[in-house]
Coordinates of C-alpha atoms (C1' of nucleotides) in Angstrom, one line a residue:
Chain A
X1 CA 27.0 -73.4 6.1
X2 CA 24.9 -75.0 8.7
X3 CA 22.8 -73.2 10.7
X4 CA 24.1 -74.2 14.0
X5 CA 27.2 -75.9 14.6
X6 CA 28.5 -76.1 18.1
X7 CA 31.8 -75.7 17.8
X8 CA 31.9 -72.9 15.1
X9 CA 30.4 -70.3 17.6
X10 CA 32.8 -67.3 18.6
X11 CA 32.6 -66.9 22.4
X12 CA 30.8 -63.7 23.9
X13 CA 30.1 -63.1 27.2
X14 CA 26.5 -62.0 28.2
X15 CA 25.7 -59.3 30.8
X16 CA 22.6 -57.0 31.3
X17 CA 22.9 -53.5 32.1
X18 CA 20.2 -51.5 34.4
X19 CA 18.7 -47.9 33.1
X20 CA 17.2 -47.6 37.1
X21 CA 14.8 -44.6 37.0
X22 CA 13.1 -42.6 39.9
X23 CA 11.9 -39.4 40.2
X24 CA 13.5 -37.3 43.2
X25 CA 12.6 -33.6 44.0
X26 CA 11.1 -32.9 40.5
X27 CA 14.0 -34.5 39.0
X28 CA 14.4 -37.4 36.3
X29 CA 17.0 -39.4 38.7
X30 CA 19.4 -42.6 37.3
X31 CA 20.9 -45.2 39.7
X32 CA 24.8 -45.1 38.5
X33 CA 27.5 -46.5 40.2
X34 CA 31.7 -46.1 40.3
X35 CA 33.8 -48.5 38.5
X36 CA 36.5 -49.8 40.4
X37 CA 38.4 -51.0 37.9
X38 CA 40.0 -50.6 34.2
X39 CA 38.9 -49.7 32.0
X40 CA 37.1 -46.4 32.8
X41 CA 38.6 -47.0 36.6
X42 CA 36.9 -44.1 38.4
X43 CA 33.8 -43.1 35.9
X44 CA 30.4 -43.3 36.3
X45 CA 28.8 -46.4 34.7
X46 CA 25.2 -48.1 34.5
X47 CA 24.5 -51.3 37.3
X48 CA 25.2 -54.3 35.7
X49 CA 26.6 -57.8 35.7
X50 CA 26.9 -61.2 34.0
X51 CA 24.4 -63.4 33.1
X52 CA 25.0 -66.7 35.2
X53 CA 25.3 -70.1 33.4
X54 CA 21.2 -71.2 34.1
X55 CA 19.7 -67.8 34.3
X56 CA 17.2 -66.3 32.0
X57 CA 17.9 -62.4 30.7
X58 CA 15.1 -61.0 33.0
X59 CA 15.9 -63.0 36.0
X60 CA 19.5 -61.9 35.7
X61 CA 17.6 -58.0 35.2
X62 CA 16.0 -58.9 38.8
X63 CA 18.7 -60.1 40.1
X64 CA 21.3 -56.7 39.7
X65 CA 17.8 -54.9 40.3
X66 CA 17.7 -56.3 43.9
X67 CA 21.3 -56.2 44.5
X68 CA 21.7 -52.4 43.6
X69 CA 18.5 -51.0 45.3
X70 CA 17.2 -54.0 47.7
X71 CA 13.9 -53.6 45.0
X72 CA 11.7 -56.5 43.9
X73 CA 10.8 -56.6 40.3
X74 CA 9.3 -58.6 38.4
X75 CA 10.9 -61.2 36.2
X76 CA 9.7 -59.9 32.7
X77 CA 9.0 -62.7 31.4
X78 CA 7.2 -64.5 34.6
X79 CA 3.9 -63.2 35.7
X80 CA 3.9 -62.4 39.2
X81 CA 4.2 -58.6 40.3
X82 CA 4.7 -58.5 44.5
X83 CA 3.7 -55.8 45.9
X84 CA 6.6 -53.0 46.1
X85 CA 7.9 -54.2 42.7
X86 CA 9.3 -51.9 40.5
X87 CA 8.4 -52.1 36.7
X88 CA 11.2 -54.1 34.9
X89 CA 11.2 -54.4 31.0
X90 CA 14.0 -55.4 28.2
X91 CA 15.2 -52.2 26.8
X92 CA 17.5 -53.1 23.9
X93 CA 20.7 -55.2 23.4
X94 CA 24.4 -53.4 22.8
X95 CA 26.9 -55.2 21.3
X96 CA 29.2 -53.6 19.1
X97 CA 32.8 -55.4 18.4
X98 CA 34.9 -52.7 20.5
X99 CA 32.3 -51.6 23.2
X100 CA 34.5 -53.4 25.9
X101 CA 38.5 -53.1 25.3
X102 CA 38.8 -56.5 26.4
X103 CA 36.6 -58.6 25.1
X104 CA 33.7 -59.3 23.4
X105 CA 31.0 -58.4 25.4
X106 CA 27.1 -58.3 24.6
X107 CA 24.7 -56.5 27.1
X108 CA 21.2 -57.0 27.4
X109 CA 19.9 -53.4 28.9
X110 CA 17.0 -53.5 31.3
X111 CA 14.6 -50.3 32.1
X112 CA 13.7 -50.2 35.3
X113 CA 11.4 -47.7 36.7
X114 CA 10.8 -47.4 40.6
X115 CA 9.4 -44.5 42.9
X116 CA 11.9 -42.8 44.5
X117 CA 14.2 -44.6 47.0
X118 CA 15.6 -43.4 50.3
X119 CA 19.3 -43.8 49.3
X120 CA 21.3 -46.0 47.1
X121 CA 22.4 -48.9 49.0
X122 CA 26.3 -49.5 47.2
X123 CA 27.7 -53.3 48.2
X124 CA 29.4 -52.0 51.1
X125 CA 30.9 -48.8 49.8
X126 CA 29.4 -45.6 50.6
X127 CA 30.7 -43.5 47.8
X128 CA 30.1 -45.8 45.3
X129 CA 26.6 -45.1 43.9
X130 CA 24.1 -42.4 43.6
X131 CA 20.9 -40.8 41.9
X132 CA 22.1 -38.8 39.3
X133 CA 19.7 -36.3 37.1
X134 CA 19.5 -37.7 33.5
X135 CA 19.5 -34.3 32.2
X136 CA 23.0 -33.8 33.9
X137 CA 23.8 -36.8 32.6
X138 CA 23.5 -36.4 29.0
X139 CA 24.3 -32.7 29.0
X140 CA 28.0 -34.1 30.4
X141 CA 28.0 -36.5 27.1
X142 CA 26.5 -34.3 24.8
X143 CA 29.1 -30.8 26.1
X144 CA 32.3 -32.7 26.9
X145 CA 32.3 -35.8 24.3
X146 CA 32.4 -39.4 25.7
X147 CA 36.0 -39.2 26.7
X148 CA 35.7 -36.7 29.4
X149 CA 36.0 -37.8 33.2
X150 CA 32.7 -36.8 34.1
X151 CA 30.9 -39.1 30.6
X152 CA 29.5 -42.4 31.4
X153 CA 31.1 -45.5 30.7
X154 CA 31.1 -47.7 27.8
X155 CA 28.5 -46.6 25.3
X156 CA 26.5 -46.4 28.6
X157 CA 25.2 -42.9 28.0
X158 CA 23.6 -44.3 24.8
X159 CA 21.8 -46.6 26.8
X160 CA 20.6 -43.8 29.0
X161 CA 19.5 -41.7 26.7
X162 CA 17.2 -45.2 25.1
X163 CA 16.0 -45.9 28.3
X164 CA 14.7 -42.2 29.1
X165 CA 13.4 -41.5 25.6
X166 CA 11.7 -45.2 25.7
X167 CA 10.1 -44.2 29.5
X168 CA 9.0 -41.1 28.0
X169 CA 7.4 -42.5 25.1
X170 CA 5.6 -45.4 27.1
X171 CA 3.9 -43.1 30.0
X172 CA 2.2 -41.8 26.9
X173 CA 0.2 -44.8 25.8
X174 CA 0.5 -46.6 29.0
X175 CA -0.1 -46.4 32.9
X176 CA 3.7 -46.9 33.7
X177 CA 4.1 -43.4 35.3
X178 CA 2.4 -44.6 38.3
X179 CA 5.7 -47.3 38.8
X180 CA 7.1 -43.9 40.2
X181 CA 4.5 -43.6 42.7
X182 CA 4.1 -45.3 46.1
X183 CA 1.6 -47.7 46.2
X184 CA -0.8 -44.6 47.3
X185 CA -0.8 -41.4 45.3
X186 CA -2.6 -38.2 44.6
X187 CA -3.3 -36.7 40.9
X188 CA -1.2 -34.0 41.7
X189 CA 1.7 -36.6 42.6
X190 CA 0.9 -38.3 39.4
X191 CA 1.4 -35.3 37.7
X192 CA 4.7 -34.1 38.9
X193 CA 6.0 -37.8 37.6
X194 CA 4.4 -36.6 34.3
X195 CA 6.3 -33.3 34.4
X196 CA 9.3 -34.5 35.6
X197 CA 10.2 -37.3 33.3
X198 CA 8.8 -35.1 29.7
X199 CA 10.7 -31.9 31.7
X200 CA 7.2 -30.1 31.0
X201 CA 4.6 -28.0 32.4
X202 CA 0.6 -29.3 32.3
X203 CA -2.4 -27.9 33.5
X204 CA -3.4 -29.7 36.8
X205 CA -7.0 -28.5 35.7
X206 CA -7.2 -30.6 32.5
X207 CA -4.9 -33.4 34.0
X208 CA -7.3 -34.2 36.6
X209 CA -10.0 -34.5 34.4
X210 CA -8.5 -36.6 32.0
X211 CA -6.4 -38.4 34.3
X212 CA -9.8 -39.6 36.6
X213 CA -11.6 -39.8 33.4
X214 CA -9.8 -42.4 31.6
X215 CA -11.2 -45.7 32.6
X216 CA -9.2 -48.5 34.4
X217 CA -6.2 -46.0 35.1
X218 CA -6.8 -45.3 38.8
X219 CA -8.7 -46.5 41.7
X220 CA -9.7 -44.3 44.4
X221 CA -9.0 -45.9 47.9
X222 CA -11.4 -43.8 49.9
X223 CA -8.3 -42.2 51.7
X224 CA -6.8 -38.9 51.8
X225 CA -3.8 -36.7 52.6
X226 CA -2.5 -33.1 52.8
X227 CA 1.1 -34.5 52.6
X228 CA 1.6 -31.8 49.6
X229 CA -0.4 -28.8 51.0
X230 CA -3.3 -27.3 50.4
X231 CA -7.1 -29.1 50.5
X232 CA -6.8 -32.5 51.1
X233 CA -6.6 -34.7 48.0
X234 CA -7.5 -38.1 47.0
X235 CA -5.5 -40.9 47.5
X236 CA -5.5 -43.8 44.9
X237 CA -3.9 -47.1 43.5
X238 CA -3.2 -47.9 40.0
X239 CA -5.8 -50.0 38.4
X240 CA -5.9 -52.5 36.2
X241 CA -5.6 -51.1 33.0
X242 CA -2.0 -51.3 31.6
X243 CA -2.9 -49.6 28.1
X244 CA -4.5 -46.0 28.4
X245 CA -7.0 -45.1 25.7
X246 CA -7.3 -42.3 25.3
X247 CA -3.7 -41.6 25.4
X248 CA -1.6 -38.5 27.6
X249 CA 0.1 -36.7 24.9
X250 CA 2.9 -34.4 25.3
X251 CA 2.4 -31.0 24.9
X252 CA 4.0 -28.8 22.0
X253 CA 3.4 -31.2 19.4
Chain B
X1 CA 32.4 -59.7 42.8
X2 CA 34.7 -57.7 40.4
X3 CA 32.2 -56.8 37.4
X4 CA 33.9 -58.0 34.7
X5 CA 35.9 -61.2 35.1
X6 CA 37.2 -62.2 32.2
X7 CA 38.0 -65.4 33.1
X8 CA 34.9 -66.0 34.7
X9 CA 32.2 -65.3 32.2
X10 CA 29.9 -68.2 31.1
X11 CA 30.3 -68.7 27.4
X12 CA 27.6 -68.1 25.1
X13 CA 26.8 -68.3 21.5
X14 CA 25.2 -65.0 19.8
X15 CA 23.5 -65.3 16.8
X16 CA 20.2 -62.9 14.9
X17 CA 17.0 -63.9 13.8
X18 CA 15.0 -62.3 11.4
X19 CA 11.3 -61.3 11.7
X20 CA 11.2 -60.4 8.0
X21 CA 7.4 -59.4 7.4
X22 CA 5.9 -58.5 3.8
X23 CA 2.3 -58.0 2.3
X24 CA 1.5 -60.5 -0.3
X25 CA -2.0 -59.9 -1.7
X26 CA -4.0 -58.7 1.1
X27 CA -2.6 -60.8 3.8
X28 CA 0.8 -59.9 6.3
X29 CA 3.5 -62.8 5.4
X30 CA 6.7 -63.6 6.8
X31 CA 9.9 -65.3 5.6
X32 CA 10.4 -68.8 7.2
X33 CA 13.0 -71.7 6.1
X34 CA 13.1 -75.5 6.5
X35 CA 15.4 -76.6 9.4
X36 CA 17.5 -78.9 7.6
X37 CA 19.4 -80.6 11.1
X38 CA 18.2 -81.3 14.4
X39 CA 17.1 -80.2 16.2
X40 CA 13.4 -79.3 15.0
X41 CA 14.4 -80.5 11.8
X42 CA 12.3 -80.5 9.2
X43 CA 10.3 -77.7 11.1
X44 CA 10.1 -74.4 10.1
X45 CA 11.9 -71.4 11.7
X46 CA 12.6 -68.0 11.4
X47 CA 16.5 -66.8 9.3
X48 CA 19.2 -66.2 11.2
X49 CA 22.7 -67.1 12.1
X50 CA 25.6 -66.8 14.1
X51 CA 27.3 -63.2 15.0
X52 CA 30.6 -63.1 13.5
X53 CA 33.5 -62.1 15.8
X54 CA 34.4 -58.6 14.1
X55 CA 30.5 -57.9 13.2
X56 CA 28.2 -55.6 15.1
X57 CA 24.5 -56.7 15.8
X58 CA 22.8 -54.9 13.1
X59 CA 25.2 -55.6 10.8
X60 CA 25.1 -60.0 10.9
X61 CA 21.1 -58.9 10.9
X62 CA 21.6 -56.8 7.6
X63 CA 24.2 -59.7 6.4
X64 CA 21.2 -62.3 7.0
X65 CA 18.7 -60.5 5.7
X66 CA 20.7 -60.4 2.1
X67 CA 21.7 -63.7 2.3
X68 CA 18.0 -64.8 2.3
X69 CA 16.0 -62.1 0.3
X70 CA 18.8 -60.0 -1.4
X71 CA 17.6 -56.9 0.2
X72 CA 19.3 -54.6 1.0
X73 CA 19.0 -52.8 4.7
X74 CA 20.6 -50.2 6.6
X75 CA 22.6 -51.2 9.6
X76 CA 20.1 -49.7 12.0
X77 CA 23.3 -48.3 13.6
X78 CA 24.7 -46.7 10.6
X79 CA 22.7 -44.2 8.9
X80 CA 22.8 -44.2 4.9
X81 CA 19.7 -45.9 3.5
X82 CA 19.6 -47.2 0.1
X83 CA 17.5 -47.1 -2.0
X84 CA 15.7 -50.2 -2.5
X85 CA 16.7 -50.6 1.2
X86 CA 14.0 -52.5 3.5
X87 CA 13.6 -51.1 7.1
X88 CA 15.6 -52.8 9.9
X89 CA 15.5 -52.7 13.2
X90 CA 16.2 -54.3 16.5
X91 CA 13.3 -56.2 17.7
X92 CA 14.3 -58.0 21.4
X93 CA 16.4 -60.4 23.1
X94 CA 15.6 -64.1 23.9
X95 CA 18.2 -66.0 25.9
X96 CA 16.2 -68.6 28.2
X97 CA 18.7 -71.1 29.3
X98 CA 17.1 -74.1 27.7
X99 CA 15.2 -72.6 23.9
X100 CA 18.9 -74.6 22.3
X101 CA 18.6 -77.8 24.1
X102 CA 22.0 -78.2 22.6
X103 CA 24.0 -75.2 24.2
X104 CA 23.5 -71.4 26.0
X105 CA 22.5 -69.7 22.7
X106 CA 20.9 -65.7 23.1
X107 CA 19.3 -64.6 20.0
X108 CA 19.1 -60.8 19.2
X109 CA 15.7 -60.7 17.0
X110 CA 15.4 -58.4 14.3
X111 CA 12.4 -57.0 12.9
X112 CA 12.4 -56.0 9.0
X113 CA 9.8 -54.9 6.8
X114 CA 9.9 -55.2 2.9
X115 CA 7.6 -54.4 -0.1
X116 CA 6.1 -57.6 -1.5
X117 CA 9.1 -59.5 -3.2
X118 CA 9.3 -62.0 -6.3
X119 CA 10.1 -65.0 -4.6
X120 CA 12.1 -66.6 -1.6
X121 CA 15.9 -67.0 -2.1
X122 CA 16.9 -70.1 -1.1
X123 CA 20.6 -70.7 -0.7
X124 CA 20.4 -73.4 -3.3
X125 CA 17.7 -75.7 -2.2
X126 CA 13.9 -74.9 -3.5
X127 CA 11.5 -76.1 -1.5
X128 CA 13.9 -74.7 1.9
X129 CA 12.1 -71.1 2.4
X130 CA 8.6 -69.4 2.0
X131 CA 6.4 -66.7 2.7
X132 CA 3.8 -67.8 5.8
X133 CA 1.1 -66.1 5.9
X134 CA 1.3 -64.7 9.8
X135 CA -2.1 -65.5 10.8
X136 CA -1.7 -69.5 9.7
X137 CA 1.5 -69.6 11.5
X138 CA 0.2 -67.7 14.7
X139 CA -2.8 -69.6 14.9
X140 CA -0.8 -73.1 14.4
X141 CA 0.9 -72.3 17.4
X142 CA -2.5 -71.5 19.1
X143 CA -4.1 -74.5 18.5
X144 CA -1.9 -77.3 17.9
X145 CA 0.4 -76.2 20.6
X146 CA 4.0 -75.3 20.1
X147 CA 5.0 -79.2 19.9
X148 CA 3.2 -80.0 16.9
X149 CA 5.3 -80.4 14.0
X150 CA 3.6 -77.7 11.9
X151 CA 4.7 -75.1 15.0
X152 CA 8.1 -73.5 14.7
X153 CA 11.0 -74.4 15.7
X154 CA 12.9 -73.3 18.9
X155 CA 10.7 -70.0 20.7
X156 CA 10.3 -68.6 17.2
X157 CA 6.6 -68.6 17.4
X158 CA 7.2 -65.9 20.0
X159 CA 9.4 -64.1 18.4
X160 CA 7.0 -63.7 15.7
X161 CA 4.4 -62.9 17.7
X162 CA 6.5 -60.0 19.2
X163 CA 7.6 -58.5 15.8
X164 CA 4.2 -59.1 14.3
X165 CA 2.6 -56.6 17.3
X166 CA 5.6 -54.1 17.0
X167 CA 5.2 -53.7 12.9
X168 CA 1.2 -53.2 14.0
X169 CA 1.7 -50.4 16.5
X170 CA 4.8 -48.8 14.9
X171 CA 2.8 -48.0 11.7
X172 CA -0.1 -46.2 14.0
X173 CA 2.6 -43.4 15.2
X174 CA 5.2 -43.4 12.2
X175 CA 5.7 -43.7 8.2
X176 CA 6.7 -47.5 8.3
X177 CA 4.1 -48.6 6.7
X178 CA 5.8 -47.4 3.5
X179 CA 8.6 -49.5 3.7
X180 CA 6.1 -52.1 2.7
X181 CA 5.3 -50.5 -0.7
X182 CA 7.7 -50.3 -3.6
X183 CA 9.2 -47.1 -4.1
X184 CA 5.7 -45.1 -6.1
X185 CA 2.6 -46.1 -4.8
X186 CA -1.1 -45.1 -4.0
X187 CA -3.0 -44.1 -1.3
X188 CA -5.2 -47.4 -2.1
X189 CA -2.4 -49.5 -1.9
X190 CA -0.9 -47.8 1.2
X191 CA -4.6 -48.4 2.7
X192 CA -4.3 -51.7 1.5
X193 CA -1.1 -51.9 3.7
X194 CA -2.2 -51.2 6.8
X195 CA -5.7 -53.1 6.2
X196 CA -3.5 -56.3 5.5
X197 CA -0.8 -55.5 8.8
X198 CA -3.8 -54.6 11.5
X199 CA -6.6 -57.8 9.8
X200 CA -9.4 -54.5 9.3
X201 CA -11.2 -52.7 7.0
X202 CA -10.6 -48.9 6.4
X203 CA -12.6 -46.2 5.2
X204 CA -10.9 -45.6 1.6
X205 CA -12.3 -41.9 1.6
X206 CA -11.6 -41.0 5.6
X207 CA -7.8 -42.9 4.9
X208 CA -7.4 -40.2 1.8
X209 CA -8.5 -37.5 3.8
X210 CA -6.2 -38.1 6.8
X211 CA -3.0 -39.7 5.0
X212 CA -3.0 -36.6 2.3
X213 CA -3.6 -34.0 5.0
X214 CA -0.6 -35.4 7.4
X215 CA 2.6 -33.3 6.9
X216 CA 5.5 -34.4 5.3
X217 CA 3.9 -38.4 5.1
X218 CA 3.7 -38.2 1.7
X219 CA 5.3 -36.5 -1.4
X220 CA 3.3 -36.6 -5.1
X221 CA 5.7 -37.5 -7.4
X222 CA 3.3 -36.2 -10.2
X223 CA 2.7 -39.2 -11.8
X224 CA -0.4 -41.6 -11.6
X225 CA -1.4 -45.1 -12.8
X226 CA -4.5 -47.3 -12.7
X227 CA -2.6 -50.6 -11.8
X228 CA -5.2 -50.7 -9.6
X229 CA -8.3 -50.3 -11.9
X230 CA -10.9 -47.6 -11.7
X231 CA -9.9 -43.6 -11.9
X232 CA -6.2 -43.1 -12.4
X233 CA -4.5 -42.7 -8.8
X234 CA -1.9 -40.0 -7.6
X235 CA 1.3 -41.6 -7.2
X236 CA 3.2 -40.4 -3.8
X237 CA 6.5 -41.2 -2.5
X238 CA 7.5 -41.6 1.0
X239 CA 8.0 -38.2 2.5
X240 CA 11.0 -36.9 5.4
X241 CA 8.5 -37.5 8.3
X242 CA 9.2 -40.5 10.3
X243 CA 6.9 -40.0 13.5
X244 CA 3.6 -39.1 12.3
X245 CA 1.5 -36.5 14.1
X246 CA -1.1 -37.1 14.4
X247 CA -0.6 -40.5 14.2
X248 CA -2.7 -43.3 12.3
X249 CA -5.3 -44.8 15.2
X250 CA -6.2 -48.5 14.8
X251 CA -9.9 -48.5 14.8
X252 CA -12.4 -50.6 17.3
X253 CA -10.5 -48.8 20.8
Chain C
dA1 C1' -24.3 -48.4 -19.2
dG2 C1' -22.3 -50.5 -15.2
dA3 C1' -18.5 -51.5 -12.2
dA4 C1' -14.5 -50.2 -9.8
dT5 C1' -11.5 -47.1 -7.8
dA6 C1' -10.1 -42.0 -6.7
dG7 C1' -11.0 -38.0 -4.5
dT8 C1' -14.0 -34.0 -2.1
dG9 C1' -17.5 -32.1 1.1
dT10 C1' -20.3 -32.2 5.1
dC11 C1' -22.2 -33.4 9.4
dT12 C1' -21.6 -35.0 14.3
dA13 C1' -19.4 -36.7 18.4
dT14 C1' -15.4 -36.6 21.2
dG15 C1' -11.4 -34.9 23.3
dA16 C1' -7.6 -31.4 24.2
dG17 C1' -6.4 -27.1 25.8
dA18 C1' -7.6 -22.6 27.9
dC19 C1' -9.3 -20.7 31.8
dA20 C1' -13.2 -19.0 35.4
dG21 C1' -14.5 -20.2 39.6
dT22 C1' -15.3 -23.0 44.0
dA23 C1' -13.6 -26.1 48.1
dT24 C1' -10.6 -27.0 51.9
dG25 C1' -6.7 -27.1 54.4
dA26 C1' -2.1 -24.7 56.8
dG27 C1' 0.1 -20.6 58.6
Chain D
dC1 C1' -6.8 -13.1 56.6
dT2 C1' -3.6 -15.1 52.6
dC3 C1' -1.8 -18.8 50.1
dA4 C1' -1.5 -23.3 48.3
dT5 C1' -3.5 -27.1 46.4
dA6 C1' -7.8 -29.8 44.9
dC7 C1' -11.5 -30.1 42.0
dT8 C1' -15.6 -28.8 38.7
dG9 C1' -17.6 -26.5 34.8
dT10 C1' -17.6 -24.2 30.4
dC11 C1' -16.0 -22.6 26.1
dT12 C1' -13.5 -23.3 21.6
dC13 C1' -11.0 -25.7 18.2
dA14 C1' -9.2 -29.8 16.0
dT15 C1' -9.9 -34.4 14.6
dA16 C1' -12.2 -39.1 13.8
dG17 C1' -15.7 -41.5 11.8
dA18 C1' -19.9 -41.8 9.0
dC19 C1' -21.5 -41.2 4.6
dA20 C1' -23.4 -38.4 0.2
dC21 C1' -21.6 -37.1 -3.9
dT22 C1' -18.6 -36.3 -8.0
dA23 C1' -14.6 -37.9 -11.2
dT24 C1' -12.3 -41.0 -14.4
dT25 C1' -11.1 -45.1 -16.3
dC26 C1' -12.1 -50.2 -18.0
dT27 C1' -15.1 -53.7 -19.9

DNA sequence: AGAATAGTGTCTATGAGACAGTATGAG
DNA sequence: CTCATACTGTCTCATAGACACTATTCT
């Protein structure tokens, strides 16, 4: 059998799907959105679309990104990061025979993590999208089985549930949680994001000090702010370093 | 824009390719064949073929990896695992508009890891497959640039290049690195394993020390051997744990 | 005996977690 | 004043890394 022949191929269609994640009012938040249509007409389901004919999997990731939330992200696999961009990374690709009734359908899935938006901004309709707690989320799917009303469409609560344990796991090692910040933040913001998305405690004692104390992680800017209460803290950017060593580990291991 | 058109999608051809890595003495290889067509031909590239219209993802990726290397792999979305079974698992996505310059062709990669094998199975022809040493085909990229004939064909150097760094951090936080070892083995020849995946020397009696004292990473199956030379060695199997806590650091942080 | 590998013990530096205590603002 | 948050210091325990030493086999 060749390797590649041209006219042997069975036809898929491409799209990419969006795990969108913010953190609002000490809440791990997803972007979802309403279908309009069969099949699941009327259930929550991951932002997504087609990938167009000349598009590369991460630009078509930017594009949905922008067209759901108004963000700018990165394109993956390009370099440049503007300023308000939101982190945007390949999550994992779905493609099981029967995932869509209609067709066989293969979706890329994006993780997306932004700080938290004023409201969703649905193409027109008002009722159409929304923030939604993960942990409501995957309680629904986990309680009522994948067939209730309320359960995510497709086998989009799987992809959830990737993208959140994946955005768990890489705050760990890495200085993504400060993609949920603004572009200025305090420690004690920074460590609500922490306890937020790992739905944990920490001690704000021993999270400054290793927070400030890990080189390259963050950069003071000489400001600071009381938005939060209480003696005036710090303000800072992210700096350059993308890989933390020595790690933030989760508590109760 | 209804989501899903189905007349409207652009069509794409699916196929897998398989990172398939191995240690062969002392040095991280991976499986690579001879293109036998254009393009690239002649050029080597990484296994893989075309998604078959009933077939899930991990399953043409397990069907590939027996066609080349007669191992057997779980369907990383299944979950029986046999017993000579390598490890399998989804690696990433690459779908740039032009890596076929023939047609729109996404490739779900697939990153597996297998104890040292006999010999390549060719489908017939001899000199058609090998084990590359990683470093020879990473640094062929590097410095003859990806046009050279020695490079591989299509993005595959990439692709490599990605699976090559996810086999080296997955082993720091779980029990991978066993699925590199036959089914008894040593704590020397595990060593050996990740001295051979990360290019660095270990402390044999530190390595002991940790690996023993880590919780459910290894069972003694009450044999030993000296296959290895010197004082006979414990043989272990792999034990139930697959993240490891605490995990195996990579040393020079 | 000498070489090679396996395995144990011991010391030290570092970091995580617990927690006392001080600093600075708002009401 | 009280209360909330920010920040610093100190103690203890666990672990990583360095390395001395013993054990067992082969040539």
């Amino acid at each position: 059998m060749p390797p590649y022949d041209p006219s042997a191929f069975p036809p898929f269609a491409v799209t990419v799907d969006l795990v969108v994640l913010t953190v609002r009012s000490h809440a791990l938040c997803t972007l979802v959105v309403r279908r309009g249509e069969e099949p699941f007409q009327g259930r929550w389901a991951l932002p997504g679309g087609f990938v167009r004919d000349d598009e590369d999997l991460g630009a078509a990731a930017a594009r949905e990104l922008a067209e759901e939330t108004g963000l700018c992200a990165h394109d993956p696999s390009a370099a440049s990061v503007p300023d308000n961009g939101a982190h945007l990374e390949q999550l994992a690709t779905y493609g099981a025979p029967k995932r869509d009734p209609r067709m066989r359908v293969v979706s890329v899935a994006h993780l997306a993590l932004a700080p938290d938006l004023p409201a969703p901004r649905p193409g027109g309709d008002a009722n159409s999208a929304r923030w939604a707690p993960v942990e409501e989320l995957l309680d629904q799917a986990r309680a009522a089985g994948p067939d209730s009303p309320d359960a995510l469409a497709f086998d989009h609560a799987q992809i959830l549930s990737d993208g959140v344990e994946r955005a768990r796991s890489k705050i760990e090692y890495s200085s993504l949680a400060t993609a949920f910040c603004p572009p200025e933040f305090t420690v004690g913001e920074l460590r609500r994001v922490y306890e937020a998305v790992w739905g944990v405690s920490l001690d704000p004692r021993n999270f400054h000090r290793k927070v400030t104390g890990t080189p390259g992680f963050l950069v003071p800017t000489g400001g600071t702010t009381t938005r939060q209460g209480g003696r005036p803290a710090q303000l800072f950017r992210a700096g350059g370093a993308t890989l933390l060593n020595p790690p933030m580990l989760r508590p109760e291991v």
